[in-house]
CSV table of N, CA and C in Angstrom, one decimal:
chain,number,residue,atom,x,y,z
A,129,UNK,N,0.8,-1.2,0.0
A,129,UNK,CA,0.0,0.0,0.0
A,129,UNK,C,0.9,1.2,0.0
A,130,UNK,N,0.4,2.5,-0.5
A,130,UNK,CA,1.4,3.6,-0.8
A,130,UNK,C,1.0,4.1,0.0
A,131,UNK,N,1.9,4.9,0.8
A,131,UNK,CA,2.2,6.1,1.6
A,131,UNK,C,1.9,7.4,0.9
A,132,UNK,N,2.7,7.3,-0.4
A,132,UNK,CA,2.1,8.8,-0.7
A,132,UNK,C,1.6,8.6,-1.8
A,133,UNK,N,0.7,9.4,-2.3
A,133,UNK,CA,-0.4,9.5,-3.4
A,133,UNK,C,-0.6,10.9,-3.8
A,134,UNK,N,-0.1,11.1,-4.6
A,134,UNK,CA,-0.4,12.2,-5.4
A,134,UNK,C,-0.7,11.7,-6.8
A,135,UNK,N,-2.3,12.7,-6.9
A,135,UNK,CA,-2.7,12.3,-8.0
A,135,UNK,C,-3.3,13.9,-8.7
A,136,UNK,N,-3.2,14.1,-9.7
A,136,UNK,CA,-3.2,15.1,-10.7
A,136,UNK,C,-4.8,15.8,-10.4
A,137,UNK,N,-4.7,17.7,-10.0
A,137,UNK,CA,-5.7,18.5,-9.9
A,137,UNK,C,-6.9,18.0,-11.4
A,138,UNK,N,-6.5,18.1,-12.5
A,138,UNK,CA,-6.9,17.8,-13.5
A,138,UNK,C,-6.4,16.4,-14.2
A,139,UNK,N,-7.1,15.4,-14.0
A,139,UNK,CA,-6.3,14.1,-14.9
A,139,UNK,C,-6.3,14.5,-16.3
A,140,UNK,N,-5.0,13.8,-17.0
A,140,UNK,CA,-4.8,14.0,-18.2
A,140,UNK,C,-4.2,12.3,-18.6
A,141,UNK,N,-3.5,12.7,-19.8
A,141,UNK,CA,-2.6,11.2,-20.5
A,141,UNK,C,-1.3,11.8,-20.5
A,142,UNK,N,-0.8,13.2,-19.5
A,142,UNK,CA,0.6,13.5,-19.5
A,142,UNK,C,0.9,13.7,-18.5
A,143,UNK,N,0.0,13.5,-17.0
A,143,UNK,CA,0.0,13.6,-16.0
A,143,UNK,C,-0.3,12.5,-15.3
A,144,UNK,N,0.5,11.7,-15.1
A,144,UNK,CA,-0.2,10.5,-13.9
A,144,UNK,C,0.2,10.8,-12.5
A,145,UNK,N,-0.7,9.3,-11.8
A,145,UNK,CA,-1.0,9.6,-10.7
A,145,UNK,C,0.7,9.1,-10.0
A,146,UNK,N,1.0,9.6,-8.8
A,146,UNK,CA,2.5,9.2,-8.5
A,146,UNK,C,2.2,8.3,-7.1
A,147,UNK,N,2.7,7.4,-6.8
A,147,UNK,CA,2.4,6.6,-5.8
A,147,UNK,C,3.8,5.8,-4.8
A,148,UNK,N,4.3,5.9,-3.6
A,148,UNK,CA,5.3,5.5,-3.1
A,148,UNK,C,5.3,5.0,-2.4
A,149,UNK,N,5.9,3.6,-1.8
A,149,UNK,CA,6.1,3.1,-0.5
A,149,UNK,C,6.4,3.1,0.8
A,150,UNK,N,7.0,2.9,1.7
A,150,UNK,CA,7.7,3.4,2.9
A,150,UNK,C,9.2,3.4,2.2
A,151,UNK,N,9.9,4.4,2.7
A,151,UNK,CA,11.4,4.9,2.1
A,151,UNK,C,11.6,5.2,0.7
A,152,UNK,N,10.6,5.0,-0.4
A,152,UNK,CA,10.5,5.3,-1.6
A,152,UNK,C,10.9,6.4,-2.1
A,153,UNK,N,11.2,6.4,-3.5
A,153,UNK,CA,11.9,8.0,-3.9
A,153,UNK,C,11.8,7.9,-5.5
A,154,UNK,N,11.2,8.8,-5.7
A,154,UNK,CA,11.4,9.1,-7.3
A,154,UNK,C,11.3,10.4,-8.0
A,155,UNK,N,12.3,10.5,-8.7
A,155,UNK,CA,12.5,11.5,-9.9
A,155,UNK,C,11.2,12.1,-10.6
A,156,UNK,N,10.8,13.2,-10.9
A,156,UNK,CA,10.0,13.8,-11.7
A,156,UNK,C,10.2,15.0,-12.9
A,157,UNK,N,9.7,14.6,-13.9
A,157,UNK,CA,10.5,15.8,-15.3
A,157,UNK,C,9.6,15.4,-15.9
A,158,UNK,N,10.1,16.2,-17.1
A,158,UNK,CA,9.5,16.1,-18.5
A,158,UNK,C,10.7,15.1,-19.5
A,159,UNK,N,11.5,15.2,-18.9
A,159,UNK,CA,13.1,14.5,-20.0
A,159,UNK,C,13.0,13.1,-19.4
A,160,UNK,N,13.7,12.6,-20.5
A,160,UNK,CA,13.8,10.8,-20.1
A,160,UNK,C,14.1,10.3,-19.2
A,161,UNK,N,15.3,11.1,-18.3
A,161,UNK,CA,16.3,10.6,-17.1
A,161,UNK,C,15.3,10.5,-15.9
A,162,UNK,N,14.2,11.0,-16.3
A,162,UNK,CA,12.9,11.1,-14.8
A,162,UNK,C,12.4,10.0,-14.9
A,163,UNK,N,12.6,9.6,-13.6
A,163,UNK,CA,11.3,7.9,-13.5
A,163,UNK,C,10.0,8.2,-13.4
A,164,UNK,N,9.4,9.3,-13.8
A,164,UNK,CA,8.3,9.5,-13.9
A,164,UNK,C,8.3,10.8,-14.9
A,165,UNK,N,7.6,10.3,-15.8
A,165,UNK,CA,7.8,11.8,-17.0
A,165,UNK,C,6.6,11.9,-17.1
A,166,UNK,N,6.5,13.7,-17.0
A,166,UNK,CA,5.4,14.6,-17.0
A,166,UNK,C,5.5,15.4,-18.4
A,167,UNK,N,4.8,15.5,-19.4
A,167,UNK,CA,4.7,16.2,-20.8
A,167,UNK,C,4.1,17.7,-20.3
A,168,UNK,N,4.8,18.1,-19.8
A,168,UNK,CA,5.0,19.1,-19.6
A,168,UNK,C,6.0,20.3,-19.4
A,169,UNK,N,5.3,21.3,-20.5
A,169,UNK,CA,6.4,22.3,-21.3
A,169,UNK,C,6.8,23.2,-19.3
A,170,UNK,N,6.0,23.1,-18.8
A,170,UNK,CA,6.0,24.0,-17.1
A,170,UNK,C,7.3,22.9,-16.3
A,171,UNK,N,7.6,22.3,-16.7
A,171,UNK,CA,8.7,20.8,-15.8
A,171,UNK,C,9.5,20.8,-16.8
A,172,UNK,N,11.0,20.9,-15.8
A,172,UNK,CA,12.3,20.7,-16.6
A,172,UNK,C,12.7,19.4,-16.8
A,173,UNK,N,13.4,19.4,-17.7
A,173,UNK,CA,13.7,17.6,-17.9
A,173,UNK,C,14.3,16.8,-16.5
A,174,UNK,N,14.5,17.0,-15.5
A,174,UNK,CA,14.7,16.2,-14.2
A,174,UNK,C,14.1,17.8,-13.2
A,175,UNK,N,13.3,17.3,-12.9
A,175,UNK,CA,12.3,18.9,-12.1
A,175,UNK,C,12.4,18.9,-10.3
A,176,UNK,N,12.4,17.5,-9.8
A,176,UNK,CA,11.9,17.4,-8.2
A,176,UNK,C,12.2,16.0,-8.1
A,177,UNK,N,12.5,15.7,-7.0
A,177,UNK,CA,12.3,14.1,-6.3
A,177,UNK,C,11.2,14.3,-5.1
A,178,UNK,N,10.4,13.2,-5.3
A,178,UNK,CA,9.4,13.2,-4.2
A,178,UNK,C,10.1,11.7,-3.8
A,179,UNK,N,10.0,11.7,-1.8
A,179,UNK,CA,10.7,10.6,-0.8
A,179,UNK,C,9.3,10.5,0.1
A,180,UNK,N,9.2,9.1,0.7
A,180,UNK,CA,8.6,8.9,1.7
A,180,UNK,C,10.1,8.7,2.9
A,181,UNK,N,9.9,9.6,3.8
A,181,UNK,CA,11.1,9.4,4.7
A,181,UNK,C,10.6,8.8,6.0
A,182,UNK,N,12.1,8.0,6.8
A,182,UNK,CA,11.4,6.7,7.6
A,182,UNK,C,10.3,7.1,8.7
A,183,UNK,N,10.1,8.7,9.2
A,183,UNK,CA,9.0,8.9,9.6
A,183,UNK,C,7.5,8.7,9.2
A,184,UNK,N,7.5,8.6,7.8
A,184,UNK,CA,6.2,9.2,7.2
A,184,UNK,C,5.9,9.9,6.2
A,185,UNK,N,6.7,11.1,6.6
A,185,UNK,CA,6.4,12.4,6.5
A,185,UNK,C,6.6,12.1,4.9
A,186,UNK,N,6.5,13.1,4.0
A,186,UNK,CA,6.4,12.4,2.1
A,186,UNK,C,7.0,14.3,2.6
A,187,UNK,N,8.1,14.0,1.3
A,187,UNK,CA,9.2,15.2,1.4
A,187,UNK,C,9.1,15.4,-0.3
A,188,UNK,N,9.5,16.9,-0.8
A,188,UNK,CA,9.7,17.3,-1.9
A,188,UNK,C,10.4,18.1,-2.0
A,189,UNK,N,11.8,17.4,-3.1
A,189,UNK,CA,12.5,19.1,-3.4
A,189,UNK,C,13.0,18.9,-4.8
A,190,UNK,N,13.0,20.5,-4.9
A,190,UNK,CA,12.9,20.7,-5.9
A,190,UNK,C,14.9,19.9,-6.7
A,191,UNK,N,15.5,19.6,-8.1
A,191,UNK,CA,16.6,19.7,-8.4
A,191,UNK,C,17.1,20.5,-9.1
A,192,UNK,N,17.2,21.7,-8.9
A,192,UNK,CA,17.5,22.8,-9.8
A,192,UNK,C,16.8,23.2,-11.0
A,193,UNK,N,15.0,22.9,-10.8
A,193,UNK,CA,14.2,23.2,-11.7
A,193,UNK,C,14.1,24.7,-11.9
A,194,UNK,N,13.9,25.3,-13.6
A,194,UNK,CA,13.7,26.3,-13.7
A,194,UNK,C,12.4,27.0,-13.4
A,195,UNK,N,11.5,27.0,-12.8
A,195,UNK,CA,10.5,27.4,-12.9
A,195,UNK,C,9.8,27.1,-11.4
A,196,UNK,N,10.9,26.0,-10.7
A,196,UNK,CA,10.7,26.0,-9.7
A,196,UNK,C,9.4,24.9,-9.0
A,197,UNK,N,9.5,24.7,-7.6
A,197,UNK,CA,8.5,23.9,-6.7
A,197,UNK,C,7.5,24.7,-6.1
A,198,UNK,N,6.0,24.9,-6.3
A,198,UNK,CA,4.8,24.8,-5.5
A,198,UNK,C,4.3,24.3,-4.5
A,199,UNK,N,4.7,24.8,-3.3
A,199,UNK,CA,3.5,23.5,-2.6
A,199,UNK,C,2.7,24.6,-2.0
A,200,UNK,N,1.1,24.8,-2.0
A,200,UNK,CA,0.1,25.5,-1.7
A,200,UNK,C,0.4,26.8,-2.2
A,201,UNK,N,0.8,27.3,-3.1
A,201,UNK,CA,1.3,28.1,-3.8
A,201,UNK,C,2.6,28.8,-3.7
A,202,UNK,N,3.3,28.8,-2.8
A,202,UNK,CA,4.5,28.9,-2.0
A,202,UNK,C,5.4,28.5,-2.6
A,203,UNK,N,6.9,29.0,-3.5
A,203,UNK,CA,8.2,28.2,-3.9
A,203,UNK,C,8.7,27.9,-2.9
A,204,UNK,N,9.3,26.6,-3.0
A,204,UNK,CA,9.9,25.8,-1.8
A,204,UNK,C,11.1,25.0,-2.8
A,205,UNK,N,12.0,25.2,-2.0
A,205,UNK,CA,13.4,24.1,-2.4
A,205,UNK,C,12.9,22.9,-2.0
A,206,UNK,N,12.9,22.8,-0.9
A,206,UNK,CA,12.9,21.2,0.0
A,206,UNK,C,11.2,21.8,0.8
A,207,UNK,N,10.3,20.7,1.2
A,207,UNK,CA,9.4,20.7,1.8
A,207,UNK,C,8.8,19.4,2.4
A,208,UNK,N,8.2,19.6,3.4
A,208,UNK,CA,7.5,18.3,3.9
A,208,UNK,C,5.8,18.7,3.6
A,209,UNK,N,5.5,17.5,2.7
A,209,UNK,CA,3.9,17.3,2.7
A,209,UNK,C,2.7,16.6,3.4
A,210,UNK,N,1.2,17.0,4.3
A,210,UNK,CA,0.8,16.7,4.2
A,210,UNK,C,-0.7,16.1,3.3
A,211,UNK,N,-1.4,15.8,3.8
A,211,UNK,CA,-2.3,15.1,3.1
A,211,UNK,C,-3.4,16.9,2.9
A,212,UNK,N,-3.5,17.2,1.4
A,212,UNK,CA,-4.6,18.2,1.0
A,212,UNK,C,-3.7,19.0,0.5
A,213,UNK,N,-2.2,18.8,0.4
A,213,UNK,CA,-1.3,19.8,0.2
A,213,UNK,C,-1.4,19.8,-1.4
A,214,UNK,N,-0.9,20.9,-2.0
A,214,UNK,CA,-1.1,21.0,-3.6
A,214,UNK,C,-0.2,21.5,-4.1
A,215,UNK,N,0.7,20.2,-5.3
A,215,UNK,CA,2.2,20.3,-5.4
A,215,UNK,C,2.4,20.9,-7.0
């Protein structure tokens, strides 16, 4: 069962839903090197890694994306999320 669940304000076929385990981590972009690729012109080709860390807590930062990380409208480097937060 996943820990963290983020799933898309608007579903599309360039946006899926992201889902992680306990300690889990993955890449987010629009470029190949992302284990999750988002077709999106707004995401640099390696954009953020989302972690479930061993508390819980589901963590996001950004990797030197240009345009930058959102969480509840706020730019954030590194952030801890919870549940209703909007990334």
């Amino acid at each position: 069962m996943a820990l963290l669940r983020l799933t898309p304000v608007v579903p599309g076929p360039n946006v899926p839903a992201i889902e992680l385990g306990a300690g889990g981590s993955t890449t987010v972009g629009r470029g190949q090197q992302a284990e999750v690729i988002v077709d999106d012109t707004s995401l640099s080709r390696l954009h953020a890694r989302l972690s479930v860390v061993p508390v819980g807590l589901k963590k996001d930062d950004d990797l030197g994306s240009t345009n930058g990380v959102f969480v509840n409208g706020a730019g954030q480097m590194s952030s801890y999320l919870v549940v209703g937060d909007s990334v």
